[in-house]
Amino acid sequence: MSEKNELIKITKESFLRRFDPLSMVTEYRHIKNTIEAIKSDKNSISVYSKHLGEDAVLVVIELHLVALNNSLNLKMKLNKMQIKEIAIEIIALYFYFSIVEIQYIFRKAKRGEFGKFYQSIDIVEILSWFSQYAEERAQHFIEENTKDIQNDHSMRSAERKMWQQHEKLINKNQG
């Protein structure tokens, strides 16, 4: 069964259960890097939005923002309006990320990988985390594509050697 068929069969309720922040903390705790985050869920938030509606995806991202807000020891926490705005921006700008990647970004933030927190966080800071992660993600895909180019180059080198051996044989037979 293809992933697309499985996605169409998923309900909003099972989607919300699967990507609930508390259950994701344990289910996806093994993710240690960008590559693992990318591979853990092949469906982007735009795919889920198309099949389940953008509101379902918005709710999940908002739940993750609330969990982040509650996890951090901030004097000035995000309010409901800020949480909604950030979730909308994430969907608009990073529609190609998966929910697992979003959760991974928040985990990285909680570990201080994007810097320390000083009393509050805001939309600019959170979106900068996503921007940094997008660069890491892009770097991964560049490296993946570069591997193919390096392999192609080495194949050309092998072909060149074969051609040189072929020319030596031709010259030897002619001489």
Short mmCIF file of C-alpha atoms in Angstrom, two decimals:
data_model
loop_
_atom_site.label_atom_id
_atom_site.label_comp_id
_atom_site.label_asym_id
_atom_site.label_seq_id
_atom_site.Cartn_x
_atom_site.Cartn_y
_atom_site.Cartn_z
CA MET A 1 0.00 0.00 0.00
CA SER A 2 1.46 3.38 -0.92
CA GLU A 3 1.92 6.20 1.56
CA LYS A 4 -0.59 8.34 -0.33
CA ASN A 5 -3.31 5.73 0.15
CA GLU A 6 -2.46 5.50 3.85
CA LEU A 7 -2.59 9.27 4.19
CA ILE A 8 -6.03 9.51 2.61
CA LYS A 9 -7.32 6.94 5.10
CA ILE A 10 -6.01 8.85 8.14
CA THR A 11 -8.66 10.72 10.07
CA LYS A 12 -8.29 14.10 11.70
CA GLU A 13 -8.60 12.42 15.09
CA SER A 14 -5.82 9.91 14.40
CA PHE A 15 -3.71 12.71 12.92
CA LEU A 16 -4.13 14.77 16.09
CA ARG A 17 -3.32 11.73 18.28
CA ARG A 18 -0.28 10.77 16.20
CA PHE A 19 1.22 14.26 16.28
CA ASP A 20 0.25 15.27 19.80
CA PRO A 21 3.35 16.87 21.36
CA LEU A 22 3.40 14.56 24.38
CA SER A 23 3.18 11.37 22.33
CA MET A 24 5.76 12.67 19.83
CA VAL A 25 8.29 13.30 22.61
CA THR A 26 8.50 9.58 23.25
CA GLU A 27 7.78 8.24 19.75
CA TYR A 28 10.39 10.39 18.01
CA ARG A 29 12.99 10.66 20.78
CA HIS A 30 15.42 8.62 18.66
CA ILE A 31 15.79 11.46 16.13
CA LYS A 32 19.24 12.96 16.55
CA ASN A 33 19.77 14.89 13.32
CA THR A 34 18.16 16.55 10.33
CA ILE A 35 18.44 13.45 8.13
CA GLU A 36 16.55 11.29 10.63
CA ALA A 37 13.90 14.00 11.01
CA ILE A 38 13.39 14.18 7.24
CA LYS A 39 13.17 10.40 6.88
CA SER A 40 10.78 9.91 9.81
CA ASP A 41 7.75 11.30 8.00
CA LYS A 42 7.65 11.55 4.21
CA ASN A 43 4.52 13.72 4.23
CA SER A 44 4.86 17.47 4.41
CA ILE A 45 2.43 19.72 6.24
CA SER A 46 1.12 20.82 2.84
CA VAL A 47 0.13 17.20 2.07
CA TYR A 48 -1.65 16.88 5.41
CA SER A 49 -3.30 20.27 4.83
CA LYS A 50 -4.59 19.12 1.45
CA HIS A 51 -6.05 15.86 2.77
CA LEU A 52 -7.17 16.86 6.26
CA GLY A 53 -7.61 20.61 5.98
CA GLU A 54 -5.28 23.37 7.04
CA ASP A 55 -7.11 23.80 10.36
CA ALA A 56 -6.04 20.32 11.51
CA VAL A 57 -2.40 21.11 10.76
CA LEU A 58 -2.74 24.52 12.37
CA VAL A 59 -4.06 22.93 15.58
CA VAL A 60 -1.12 20.51 15.75
CA ILE A 61 1.45 23.26 15.26
CA GLU A 62 -0.32 25.42 17.85
CA LEU A 63 -0.22 22.49 20.31
CA HIS A 64 3.53 22.23 19.76
CA LEU A 65 3.93 25.95 20.36
CA VAL A 66 1.89 25.70 23.57
CA ALA A 67 4.09 22.78 24.69
CA LEU A 68 7.20 24.84 23.90
CA ASN A 69 5.75 27.80 25.80
CA ASN A 70 5.06 25.59 28.83
CA SER A 71 8.46 23.87 28.69
CA LEU A 72 10.52 27.03 28.84
CA ASN A 73 11.07 28.99 32.00
CA LEU A 74 10.06 32.36 30.54
CA LYS A 75 8.80 35.40 32.35
CA MET A 76 6.86 36.57 29.29
CA LYS A 77 5.18 33.63 27.59
CA LEU A 78 3.62 33.65 24.15
CA ASN A 79 -0.07 34.59 24.17
CA LYS A 80 -2.82 32.87 22.15
CA MET A 81 -2.65 35.41 19.32
CA GLN A 82 1.13 35.07 19.00
CA ILE A 83 0.85 31.29 18.94
CA LYS A 84 -1.76 31.43 16.16
CA GLU A 85 0.33 33.92 14.13
CA ILE A 86 3.48 31.82 14.46
CA ALA A 87 1.61 28.66 13.42
CA ILE A 88 0.20 30.44 10.37
CA GLU A 89 3.66 31.71 9.38
CA ILE A 90 5.16 28.23 9.78
CA ILE A 91 2.51 26.77 7.47
CA ALA A 92 2.96 29.58 4.95
CA LEU A 93 6.77 29.60 4.87
CA TYR A 94 7.72 26.02 5.70
CA PHE A 95 4.90 24.03 4.10
CA TYR A 96 7.46 21.50 2.87
CA PHE A 97 8.51 20.47 6.40
CA SER A 98 6.91 17.49 8.07
CA ILE A 99 5.32 17.62 11.52
CA VAL A 100 8.24 15.51 12.77
CA GLU A 101 10.68 18.14 11.52
CA ILE A 102 8.71 20.87 13.29
CA GLN A 103 8.83 18.90 16.52
CA TYR A 104 12.56 18.34 16.00
CA ILE A 105 13.12 22.10 15.60
CA PHE A 106 11.35 22.73 18.90
CA ARG A 107 13.42 20.00 20.58
CA LYS A 108 16.60 21.65 19.30
CA ALA A 109 15.41 24.99 20.65
CA LYS A 110 14.66 23.49 24.08
CA ARG A 111 18.20 22.07 24.17
CA GLY A 112 19.59 25.54 23.48
CA GLU A 113 20.92 24.73 20.01
CA PHE A 114 19.60 28.04 18.69
CA GLY A 115 20.89 30.04 21.65
CA LYS A 116 19.79 30.84 25.18
CA PHE A 117 16.42 32.21 26.18
CA TYR A 118 16.28 35.54 27.95
CA GLN A 119 12.91 35.97 29.65
CA SER A 120 10.84 35.71 26.44
CA ILE A 121 10.62 34.47 22.87
CA ASP A 122 8.85 36.03 19.92
CA ILE A 123 7.80 35.33 16.35
CA VAL A 124 11.08 36.62 14.89
CA GLU A 125 13.17 34.37 17.10
CA ILE A 126 11.07 31.27 16.45
CA LEU A 127 11.01 31.84 12.71
CA SER A 128 14.80 32.29 12.78
CA TRP A 129 15.05 28.74 14.17
CA PHE A 130 13.04 27.51 11.22
CA SER A 131 15.25 29.47 8.84
CA GLN A 132 18.40 27.93 10.35
CA TYR A 133 16.89 24.47 10.13
CA ALA A 134 15.87 25.12 6.49
CA GLU A 135 19.53 25.88 5.74
CA GLU A 136 20.63 22.64 7.43
CA ARG A 137 17.97 20.78 5.47
CA ALA A 138 19.06 22.35 2.18
CA GLN A 139 22.67 21.45 2.95
CA HIS A 140 21.61 17.82 3.39
CA PHE A 141 19.96 17.77 -0.04
CA ILE A 142 22.96 19.50 -1.64
CA GLU A 143 25.24 16.84 -0.18
CA GLU A 144 22.93 14.08 -1.41
CA ASN A 145 22.95 15.52 -4.93
CA THR A 146 26.71 16.08 -4.80
CA LYS A 147 27.25 12.39 -4.08
CA ASP A 148 25.65 11.59 -7.42
CA ILE A 149 27.90 14.08 -9.20
CA GLN A 150 30.98 12.62 -7.50
CA ASN A 151 29.89 9.13 -8.53
CA ASP A 152 29.30 10.35 -12.08
CA HIS A 153 32.77 11.91 -12.14
CA SER A 154 34.38 8.70 -10.95
CA MET A 155 32.49 6.78 -13.64
CA ARG A 156 33.89 9.16 -16.24
CA SER A 157 37.36 8.53 -14.82
CA ALA A 158 36.83 4.79 -15.13
CA GLU A 159 35.58 5.22 -18.70
CA ARG A 160 38.64 7.36 -19.47
CA LYS A 161 40.93 4.59 -18.18
CA MET A 162 39.11 2.01 -20.27
CA TRP A 163 39.44 4.24 -23.34
CA GLN A 164 43.19 4.68 -22.68
CA GLN A 165 43.61 0.91 -22.37
CA HIS A 166 41.60 0.47 -25.58
CA GLU A 167 43.85 2.98 -27.40
CA LYS A 168 46.96 1.19 -26.16
CA LEU A 169 45.62 -2.08 -27.54
CA ILE A 170 44.79 -0.48 -30.89
CA ASN A 171 48.21 1.20 -31.12
CA LYS A 172 49.93 -2.06 -30.12
CA ASN A 173 48.07 -4.01 -32.81
CA GLN A 174 48.85 -1.35 -35.43
CA GLY A 175 52.56 -1.05 -34.52
#
